Structures are given as C-alpha cells and as structure tokens.
XYZ file of N, CA and C in Angstrom:
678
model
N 154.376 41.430 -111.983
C 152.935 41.424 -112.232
C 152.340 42.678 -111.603
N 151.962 43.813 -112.248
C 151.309 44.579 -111.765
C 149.914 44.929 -111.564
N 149.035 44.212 -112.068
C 147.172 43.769 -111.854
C 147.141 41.874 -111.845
N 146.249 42.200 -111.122
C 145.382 40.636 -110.829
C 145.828 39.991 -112.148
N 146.093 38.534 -112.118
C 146.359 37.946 -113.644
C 144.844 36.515 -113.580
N 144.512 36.158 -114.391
C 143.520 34.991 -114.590
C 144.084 34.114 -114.988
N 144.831 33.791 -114.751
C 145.921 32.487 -114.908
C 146.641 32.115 -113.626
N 146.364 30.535 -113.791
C 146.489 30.278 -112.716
C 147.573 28.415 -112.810
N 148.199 28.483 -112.323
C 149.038 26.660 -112.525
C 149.510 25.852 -111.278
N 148.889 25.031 -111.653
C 148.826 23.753 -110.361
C 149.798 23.248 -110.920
N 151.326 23.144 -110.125
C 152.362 22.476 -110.240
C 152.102 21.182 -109.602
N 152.061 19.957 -110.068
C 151.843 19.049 -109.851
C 152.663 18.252 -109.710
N 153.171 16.778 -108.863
C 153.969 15.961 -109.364
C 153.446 14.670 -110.499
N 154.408 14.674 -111.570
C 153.186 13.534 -112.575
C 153.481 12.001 -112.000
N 152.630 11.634 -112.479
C 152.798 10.170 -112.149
C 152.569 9.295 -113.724
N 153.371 7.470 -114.024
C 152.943 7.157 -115.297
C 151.466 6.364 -114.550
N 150.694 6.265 -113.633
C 149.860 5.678 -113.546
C 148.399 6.552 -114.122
N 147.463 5.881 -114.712
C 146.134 6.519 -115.514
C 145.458 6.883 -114.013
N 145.501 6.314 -113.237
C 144.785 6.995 -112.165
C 145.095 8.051 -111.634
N 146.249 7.906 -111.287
C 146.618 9.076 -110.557
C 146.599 10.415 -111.560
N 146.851 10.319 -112.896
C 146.491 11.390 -113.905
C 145.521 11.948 -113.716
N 144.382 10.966 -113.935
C 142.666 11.127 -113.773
C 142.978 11.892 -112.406
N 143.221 11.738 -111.462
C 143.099 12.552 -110.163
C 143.821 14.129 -110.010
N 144.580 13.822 -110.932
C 145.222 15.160 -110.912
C 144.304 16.255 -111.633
N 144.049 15.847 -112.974
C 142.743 16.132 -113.995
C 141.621 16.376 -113.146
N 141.128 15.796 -112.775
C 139.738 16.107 -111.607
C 140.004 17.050 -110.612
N 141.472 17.234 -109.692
C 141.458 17.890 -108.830
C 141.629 19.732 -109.770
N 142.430 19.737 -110.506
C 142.545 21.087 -111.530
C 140.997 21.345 -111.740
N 140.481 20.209 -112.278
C 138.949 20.859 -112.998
C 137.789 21.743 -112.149
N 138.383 20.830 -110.278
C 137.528 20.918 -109.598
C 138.106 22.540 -109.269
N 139.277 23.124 -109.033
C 140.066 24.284 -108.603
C 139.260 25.400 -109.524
N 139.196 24.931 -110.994
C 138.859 25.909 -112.198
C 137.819 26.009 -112.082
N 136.326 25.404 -111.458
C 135.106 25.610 -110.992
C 134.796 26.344 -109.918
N 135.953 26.198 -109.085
C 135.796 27.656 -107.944
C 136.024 28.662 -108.623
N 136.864 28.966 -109.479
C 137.518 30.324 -110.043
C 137.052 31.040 -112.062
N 135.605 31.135 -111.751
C 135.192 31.172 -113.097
C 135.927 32.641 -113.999
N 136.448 32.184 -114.948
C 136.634 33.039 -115.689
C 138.200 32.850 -115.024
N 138.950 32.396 -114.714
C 139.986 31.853 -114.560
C 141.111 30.443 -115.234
N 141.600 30.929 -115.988
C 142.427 29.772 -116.575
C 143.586 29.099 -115.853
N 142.877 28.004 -116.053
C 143.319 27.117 -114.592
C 144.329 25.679 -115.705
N 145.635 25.452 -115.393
C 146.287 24.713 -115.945
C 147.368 23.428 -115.000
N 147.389 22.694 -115.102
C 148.473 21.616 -114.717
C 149.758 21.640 -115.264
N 150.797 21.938 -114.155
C 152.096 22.186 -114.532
C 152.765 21.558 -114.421
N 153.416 20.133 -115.080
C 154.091 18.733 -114.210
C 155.744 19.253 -113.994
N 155.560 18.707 -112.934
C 157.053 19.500 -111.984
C 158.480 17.559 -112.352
N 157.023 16.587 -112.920
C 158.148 15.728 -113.117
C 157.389 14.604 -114.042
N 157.962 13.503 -114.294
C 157.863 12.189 -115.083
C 156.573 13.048 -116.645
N 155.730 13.778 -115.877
C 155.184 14.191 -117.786
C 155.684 15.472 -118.524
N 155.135 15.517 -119.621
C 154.717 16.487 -120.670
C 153.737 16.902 -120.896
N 153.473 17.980 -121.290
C 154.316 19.039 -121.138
C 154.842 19.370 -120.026
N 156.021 20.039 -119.726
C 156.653 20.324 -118.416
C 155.968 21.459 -117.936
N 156.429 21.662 -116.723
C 155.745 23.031 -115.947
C 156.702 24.078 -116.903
N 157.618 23.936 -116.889
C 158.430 25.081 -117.828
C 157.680 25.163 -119.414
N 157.716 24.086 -119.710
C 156.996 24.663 -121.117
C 155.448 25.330 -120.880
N 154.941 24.764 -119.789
C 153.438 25.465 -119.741
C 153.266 26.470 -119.236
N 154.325 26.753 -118.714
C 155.156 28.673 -118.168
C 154.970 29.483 -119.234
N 155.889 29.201 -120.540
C 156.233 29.605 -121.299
C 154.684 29.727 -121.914
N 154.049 28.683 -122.307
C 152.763 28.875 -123.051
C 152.263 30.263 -122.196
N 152.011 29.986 -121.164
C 150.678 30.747 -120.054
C 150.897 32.105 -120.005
N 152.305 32.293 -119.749
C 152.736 33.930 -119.750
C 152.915 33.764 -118.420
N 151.995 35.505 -117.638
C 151.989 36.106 -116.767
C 151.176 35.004 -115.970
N 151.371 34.519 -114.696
C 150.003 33.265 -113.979
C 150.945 33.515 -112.405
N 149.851 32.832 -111.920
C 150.140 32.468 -110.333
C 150.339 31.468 -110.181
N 151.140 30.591 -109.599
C 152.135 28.964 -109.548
C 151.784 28.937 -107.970
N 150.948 27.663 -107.952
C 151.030 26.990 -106.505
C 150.984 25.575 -106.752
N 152.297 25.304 -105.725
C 152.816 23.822 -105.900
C 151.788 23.439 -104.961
N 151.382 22.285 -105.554
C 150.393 21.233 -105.395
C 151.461 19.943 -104.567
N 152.306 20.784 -103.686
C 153.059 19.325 -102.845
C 152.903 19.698 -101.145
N 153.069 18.731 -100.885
C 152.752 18.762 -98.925
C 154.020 19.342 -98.293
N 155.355 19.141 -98.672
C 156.597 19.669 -98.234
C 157.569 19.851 -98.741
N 158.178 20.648 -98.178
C 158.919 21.660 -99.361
C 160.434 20.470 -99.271
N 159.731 19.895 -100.453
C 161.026 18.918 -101.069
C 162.012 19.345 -102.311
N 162.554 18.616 -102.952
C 163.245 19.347 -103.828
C 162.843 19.860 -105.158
N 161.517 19.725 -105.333
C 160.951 20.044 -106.627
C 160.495 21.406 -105.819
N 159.667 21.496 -104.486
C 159.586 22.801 -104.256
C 160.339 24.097 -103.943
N 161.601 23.720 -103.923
C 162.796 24.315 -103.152
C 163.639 25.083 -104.629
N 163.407 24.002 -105.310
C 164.314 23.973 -106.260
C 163.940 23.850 -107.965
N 163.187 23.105 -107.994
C 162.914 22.676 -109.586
C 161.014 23.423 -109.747
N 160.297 23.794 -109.091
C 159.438 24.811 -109.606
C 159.771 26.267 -109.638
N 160.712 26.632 -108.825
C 161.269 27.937 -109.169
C 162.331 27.938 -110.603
N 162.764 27.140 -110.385
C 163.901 26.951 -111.484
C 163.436 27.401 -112.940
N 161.923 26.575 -112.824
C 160.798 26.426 -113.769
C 160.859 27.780 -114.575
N 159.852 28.456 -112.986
C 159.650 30.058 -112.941
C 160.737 30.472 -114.064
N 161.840 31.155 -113.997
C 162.585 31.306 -114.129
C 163.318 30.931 -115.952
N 163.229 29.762 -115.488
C 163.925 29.044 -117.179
C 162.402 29.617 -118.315
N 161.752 30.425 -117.685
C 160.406 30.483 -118.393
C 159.679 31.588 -119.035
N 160.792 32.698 -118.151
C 160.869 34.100 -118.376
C 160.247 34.763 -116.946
N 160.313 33.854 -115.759
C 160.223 34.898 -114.646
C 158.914 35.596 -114.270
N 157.924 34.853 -115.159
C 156.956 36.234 -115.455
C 155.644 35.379 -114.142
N 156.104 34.680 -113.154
C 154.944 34.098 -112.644
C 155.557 34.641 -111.104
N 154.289 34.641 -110.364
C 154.081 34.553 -109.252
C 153.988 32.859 -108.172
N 154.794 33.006 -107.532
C 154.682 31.288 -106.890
C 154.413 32.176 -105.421
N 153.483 30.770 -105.043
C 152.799 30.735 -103.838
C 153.683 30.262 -102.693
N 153.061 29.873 -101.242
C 153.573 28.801 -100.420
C 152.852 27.149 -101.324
N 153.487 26.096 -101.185
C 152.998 25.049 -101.024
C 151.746 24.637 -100.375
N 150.707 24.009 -100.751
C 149.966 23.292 -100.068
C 150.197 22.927 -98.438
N 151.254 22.400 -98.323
C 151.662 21.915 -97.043
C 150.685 21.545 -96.099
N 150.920 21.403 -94.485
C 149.921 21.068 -93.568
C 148.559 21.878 -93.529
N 148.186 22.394 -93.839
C 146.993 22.960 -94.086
C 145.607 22.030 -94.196
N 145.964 20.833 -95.019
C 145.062 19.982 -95.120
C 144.374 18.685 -94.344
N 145.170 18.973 -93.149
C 145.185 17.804 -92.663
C 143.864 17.154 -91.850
N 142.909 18.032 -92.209
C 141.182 17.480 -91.828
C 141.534 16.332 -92.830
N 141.525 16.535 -94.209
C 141.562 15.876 -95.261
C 142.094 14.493 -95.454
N 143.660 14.473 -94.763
C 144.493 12.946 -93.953
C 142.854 12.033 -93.396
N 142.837 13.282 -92.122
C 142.036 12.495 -91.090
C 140.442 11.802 -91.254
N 139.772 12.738 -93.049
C 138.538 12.062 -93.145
C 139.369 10.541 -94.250
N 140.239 10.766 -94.658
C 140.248 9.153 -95.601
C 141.183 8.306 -94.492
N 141.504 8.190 -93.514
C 141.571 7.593 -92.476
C 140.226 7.609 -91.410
N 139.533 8.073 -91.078
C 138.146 7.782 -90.831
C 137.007 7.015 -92.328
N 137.781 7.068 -93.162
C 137.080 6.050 -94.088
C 137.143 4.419 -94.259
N 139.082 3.951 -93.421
C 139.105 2.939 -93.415
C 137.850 1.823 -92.315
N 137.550 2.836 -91.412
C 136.569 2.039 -90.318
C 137.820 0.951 -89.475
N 138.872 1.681 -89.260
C 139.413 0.815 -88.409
C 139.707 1.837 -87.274
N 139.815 1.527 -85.935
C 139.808 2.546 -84.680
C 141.228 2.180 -84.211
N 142.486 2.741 -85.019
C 143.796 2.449 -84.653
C 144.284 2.848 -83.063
N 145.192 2.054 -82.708
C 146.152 2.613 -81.277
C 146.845 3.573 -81.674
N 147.644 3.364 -83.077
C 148.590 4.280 -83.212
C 148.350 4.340 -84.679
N 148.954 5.367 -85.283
C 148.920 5.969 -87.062
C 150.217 6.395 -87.599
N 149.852 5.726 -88.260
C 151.788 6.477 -89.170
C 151.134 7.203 -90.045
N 151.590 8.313 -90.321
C 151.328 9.488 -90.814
C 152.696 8.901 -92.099
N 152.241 8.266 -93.111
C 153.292 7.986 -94.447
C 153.562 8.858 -95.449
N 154.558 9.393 -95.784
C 155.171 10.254 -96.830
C 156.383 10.068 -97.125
N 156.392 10.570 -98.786
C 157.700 10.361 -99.561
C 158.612 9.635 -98.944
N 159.201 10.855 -98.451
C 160.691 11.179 -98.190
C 161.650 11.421 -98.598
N 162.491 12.250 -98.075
C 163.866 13.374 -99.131
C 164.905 13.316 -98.412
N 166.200 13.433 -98.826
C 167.037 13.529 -98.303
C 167.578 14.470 -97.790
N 166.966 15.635 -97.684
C 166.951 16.820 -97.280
C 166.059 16.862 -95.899
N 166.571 17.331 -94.743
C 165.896 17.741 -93.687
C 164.998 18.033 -93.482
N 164.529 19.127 -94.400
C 163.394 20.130 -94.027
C 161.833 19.140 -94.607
N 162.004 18.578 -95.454
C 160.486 17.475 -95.573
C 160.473 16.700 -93.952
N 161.427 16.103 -93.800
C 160.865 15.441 -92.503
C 160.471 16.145 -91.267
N 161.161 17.494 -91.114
C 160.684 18.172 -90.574
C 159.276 18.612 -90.151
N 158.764 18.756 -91.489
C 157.366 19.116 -91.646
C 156.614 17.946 -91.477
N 156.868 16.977 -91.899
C 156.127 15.769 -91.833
C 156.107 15.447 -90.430
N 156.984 15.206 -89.380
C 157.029 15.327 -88.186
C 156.161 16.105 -87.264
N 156.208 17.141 -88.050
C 155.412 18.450 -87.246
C 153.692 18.325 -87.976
N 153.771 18.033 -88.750
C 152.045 17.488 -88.975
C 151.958 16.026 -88.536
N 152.872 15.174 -88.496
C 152.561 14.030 -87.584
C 151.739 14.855 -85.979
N 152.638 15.761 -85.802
C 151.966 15.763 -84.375
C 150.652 16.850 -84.019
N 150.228 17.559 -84.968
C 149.013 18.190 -85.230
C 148.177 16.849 -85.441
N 148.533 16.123 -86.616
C 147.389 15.034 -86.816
C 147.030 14.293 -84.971
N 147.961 13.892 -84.621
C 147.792 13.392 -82.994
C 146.559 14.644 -82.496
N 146.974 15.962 -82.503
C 145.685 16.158 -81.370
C 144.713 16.319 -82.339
N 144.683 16.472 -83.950
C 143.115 16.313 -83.902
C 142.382 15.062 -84.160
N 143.250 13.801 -84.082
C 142.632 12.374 -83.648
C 142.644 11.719 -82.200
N 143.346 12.322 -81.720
C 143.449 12.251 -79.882
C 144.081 10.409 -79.922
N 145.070 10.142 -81.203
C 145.588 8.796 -80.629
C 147.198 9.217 -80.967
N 147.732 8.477 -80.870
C 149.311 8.783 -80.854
C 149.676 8.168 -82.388
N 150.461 9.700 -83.397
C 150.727 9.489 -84.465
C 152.154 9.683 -84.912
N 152.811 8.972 -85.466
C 154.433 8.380 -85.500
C 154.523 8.707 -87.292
N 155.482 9.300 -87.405
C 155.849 9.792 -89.251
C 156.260 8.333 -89.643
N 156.225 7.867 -91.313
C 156.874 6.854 -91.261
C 157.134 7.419 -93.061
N 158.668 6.906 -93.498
C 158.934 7.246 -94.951
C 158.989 6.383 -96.017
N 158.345 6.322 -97.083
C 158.485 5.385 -98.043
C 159.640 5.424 -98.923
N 160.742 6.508 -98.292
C 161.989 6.577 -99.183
C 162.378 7.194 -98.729
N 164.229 7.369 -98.684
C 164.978 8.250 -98.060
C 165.256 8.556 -96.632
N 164.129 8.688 -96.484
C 164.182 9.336 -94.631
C 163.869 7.359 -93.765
N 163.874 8.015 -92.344
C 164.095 6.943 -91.595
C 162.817 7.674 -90.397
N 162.382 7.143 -90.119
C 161.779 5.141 -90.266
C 161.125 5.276 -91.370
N 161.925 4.184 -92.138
C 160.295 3.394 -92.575
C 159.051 3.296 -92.537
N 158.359 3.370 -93.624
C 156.647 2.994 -92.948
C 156.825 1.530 -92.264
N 157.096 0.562 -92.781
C 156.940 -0.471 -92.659
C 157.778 -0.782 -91.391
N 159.037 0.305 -90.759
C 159.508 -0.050 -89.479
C 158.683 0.787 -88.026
N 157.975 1.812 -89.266
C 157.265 2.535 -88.146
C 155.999 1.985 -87.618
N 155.506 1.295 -88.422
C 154.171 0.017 -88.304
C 154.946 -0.766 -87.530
N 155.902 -1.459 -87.333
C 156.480 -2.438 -86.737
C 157.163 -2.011 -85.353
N 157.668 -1.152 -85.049
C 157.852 -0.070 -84.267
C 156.436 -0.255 -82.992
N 155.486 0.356 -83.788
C 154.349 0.774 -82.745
C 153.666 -0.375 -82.422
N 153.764 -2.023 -82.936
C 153.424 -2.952 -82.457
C 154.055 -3.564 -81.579
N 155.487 -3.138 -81.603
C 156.208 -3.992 -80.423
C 156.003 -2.726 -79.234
N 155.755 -1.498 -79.201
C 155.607 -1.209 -78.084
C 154.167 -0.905 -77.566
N 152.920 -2.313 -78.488
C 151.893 -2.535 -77.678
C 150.857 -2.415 -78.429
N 150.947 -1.477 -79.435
C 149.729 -1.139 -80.562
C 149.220 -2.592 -81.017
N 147.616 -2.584 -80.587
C 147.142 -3.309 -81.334
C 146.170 -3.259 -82.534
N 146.343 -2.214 -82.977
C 145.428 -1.732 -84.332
C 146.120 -0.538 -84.959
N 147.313 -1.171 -85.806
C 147.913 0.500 -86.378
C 147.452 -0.015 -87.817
N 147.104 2.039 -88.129
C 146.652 2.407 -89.323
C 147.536 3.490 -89.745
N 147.785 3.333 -91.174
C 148.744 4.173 -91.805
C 147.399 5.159 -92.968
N 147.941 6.588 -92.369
C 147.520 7.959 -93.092
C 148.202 8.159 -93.807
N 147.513 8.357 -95.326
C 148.806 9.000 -96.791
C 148.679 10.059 -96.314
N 150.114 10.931 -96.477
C 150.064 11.853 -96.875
C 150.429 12.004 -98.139
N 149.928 11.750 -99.108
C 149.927 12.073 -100.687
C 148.672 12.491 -100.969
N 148.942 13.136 -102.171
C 147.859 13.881 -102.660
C 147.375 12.961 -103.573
N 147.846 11.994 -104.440
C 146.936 10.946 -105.542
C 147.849 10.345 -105.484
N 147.085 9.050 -106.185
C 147.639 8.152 -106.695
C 148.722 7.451 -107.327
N 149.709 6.850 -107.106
C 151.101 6.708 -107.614
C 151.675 5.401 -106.720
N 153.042 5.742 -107.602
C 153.631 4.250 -107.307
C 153.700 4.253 -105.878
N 154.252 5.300 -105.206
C 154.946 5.493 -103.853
C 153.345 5.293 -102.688
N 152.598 5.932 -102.756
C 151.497 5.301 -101.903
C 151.091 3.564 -102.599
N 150.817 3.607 -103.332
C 150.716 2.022 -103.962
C 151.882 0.665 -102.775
N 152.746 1.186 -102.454
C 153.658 0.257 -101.237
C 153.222 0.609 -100.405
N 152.427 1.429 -99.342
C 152.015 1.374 -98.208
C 151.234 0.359 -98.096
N 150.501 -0.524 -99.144
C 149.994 -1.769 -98.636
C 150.896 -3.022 -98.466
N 151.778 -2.883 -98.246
C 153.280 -3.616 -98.208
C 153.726 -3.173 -96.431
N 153.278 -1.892 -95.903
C 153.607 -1.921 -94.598
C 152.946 -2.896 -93.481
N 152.177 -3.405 -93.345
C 151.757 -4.691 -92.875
C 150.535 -3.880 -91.841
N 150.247 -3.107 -91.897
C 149.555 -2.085 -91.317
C 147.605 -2.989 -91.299
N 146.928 -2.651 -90.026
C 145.738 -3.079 -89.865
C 144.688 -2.062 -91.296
N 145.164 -1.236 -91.448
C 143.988 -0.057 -92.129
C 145.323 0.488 -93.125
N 145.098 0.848 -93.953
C 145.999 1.740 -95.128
C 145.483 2.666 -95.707
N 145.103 4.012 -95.493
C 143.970 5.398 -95.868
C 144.110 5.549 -97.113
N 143.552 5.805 -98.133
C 143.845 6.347 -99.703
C 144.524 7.832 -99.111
N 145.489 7.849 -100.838
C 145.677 9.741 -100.537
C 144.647 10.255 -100.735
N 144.979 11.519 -100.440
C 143.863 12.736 -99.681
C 143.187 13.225 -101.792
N 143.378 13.192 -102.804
C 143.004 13.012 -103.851
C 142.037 14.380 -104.295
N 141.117 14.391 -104.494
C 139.814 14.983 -104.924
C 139.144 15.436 -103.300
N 139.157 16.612 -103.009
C 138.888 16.569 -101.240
C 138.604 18.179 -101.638
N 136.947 18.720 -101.285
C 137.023 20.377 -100.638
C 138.375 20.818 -99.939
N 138.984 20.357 -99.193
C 139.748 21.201 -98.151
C 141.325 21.389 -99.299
N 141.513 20.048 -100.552
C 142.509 20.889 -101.222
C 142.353 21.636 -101.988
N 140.655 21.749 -102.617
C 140.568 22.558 -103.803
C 140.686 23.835 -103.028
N 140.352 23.968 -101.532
C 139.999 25.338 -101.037
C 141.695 25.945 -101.164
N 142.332 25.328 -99.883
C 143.577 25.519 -100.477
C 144.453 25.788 -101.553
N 143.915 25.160 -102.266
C 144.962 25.637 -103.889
C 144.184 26.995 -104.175
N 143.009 26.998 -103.872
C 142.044 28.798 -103.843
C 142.562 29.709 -103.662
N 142.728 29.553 -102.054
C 142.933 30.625 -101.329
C 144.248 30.883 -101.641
N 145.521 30.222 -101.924
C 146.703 30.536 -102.684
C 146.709 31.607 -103.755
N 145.800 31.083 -104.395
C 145.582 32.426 -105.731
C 145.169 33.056 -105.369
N 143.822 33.557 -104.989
C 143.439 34.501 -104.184
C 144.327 35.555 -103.349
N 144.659 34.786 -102.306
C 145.474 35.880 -101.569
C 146.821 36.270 -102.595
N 147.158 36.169 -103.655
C 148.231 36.972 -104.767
C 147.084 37.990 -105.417
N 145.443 37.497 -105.847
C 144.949 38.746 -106.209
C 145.179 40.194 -105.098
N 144.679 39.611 -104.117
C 144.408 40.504 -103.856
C 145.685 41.278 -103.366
N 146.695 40.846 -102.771
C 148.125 41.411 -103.101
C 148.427 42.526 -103.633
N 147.817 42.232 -105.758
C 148.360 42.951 -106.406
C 147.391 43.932 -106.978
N 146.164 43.330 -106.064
C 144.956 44.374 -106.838
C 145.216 45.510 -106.536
C-alpha cells in the first residue's frame, strides 16, 4: 500500500445468534460514523458469509483490524491466512486486545452489585498466549477496580468460570461478579449465567472506548503511509 487507502474491515468473529449480528452491525456502523468518507466493512473470521476472505477479495487494497481481545487462533492464524488467500493486498493491525478495559469495568458497574472478587470470563484456547493476556488484563482490571480479579475460561483453558466463581467463594468471597470479556453476544457468554456467580456483566458490545479503538487502528496505518 503506498497512499492512505479508505477502506477499512472489522474482522469479526460471527455468531448464528440475531443479536449478536445486530451488535456486530451496530458496532461497524458506529466505527463508519467516526470515519466519513471511509468504507467501513465486516469481515467474518468464522460461522458466516461472506467470509473475511471473500470480502478481501471484494474490497481490494483496505486496512484489517481484528475485532478480538486475544491473539487466539483466528488472530494468529486464520485472519492473516485471510490476508493472504486474498491477494495480500491489506494491511492488518494489532488486535483490539486490553486496551478496552474501562469498557469491562463500566458493564460490570452496570450490574449494581459491589463484588469481593471478579472473574474476568473469556473464551479460551488451547494455545498459551490467550491466557496469557487474559491473565494480564485480569490484573490491570484489579487496580482499576481496587478488588481482587481472578481469569476464569468458558473453554479450553483452566479454571473454569464456574470453578473460578467457586474458587473465590470458598476462600471467603461473599459477592462474586463475573466481567465478559467478549465483545457481543453469543453462545459462549450466554453460559456465564450458568457460573453461579452473584452479578454476570453483559459483553462490552456497542461502547465509545471500542469504536475509538477500532479508530485509532486505522488511523495510525494512515498516517504510517501518508
């Protein structure tokens, strides 16, 4: 890419639920209202259609920022792949990642419950490096809520949400609340109300602090190549 491009693709993960679509749809629309005169597109990295590869192929020349919290295997692996199977012709960002985590902490200040302890809930991969990160924004989220926050996984990784909720009650917690870390709606936050948890936060969804983020991603490639 040798000048600024006006194309722009939110690699997304899809979901078959209508909500979580709608949220994905709203969060793009809201990205393409910061960036006028910018063509702003949804790239599903999984379960829909069109694929991020075919919407590669449509878009041309664009800037690709994965719309995921940690670099799991769609970010590692299957949005570059994308890139690539697509003609190469895009620019990919960093991930979203911890960056957002005001965002955790206002839809957990929405439940109105004043937890002992918080499980900070995500995916989980069988790969190291997600829990890693999740770990390490577990413990950013701790100092900017000043209570003690414990990772917990809805797949793959260990603990459990539901052992990490269970976990922080036997050593005394009497009010644990579980923080998504997901970005919308889907099956996998949909079981955190299954962790037995006092408070259960919605994902972080439609929020200023991700549209800014997915922004400033493109942005800092303009100006890069301006």
């Amino acid at each position: 890419m040798t000048e600024p491009t006006r194309r722009l693709v939110v690699a997304l993960h899809g979901t078959r639920l209508p909500e979580g679509q709608a949220a994905c749809v709203a969060l793009v629309n809201a990205v393409a209202a910061r960036l006028p005169g910018v063509d702003v597109r949804v790239g599903w990295a999984d379960l829909l259609t069109p694929t991020l590869t075919d919407t590669l192929r449509a878009v041309g020349e664009c800037v690709v920022v994965p719309g995921f919290l940690t670099t799991g295997y769609h970010v590692s692996y299957d949005v570059p792949k994308a890139i690539r199977d697509a003609g190469g012709r895009a620019v990919l960002t960093p991930h979203v990642g911890e960056g957002i985590l005001g965002a955790v902490a206002e839809r957990l200040a929405e439940t109105g419950v004043e937890a002992d302890v918080v499980v900070l809930a995500a995916a989980g991969s069988k790969r190291p490096e997600p829990a890693v990160e999740v770990r390490a924004a577990a413990a950013k989220l701790s100092a900017l809520l000043g209570v003690s926050v414990t990772a917990g996984f809805v797949t793959a990784a260990e603990p459990s949400v539901r052992e990490a909720v269970a976990q922080a009650r036997e050593a005394g917690a009497r009010r644990v609340a579980i923080a998504s870390y997901f970005l919308n709606p889907g099956l996998l936050p949909a079981r955190l109300e299954q962790a037995d948890a006092d408070a259960v936060a919605r994902p972080i969804g439609l929020h200023p602090q991700l549209v800014d983020a997915i922004v400033q991603r493109f942005l800092a490639v303009q100006r890069q190549v301006a």
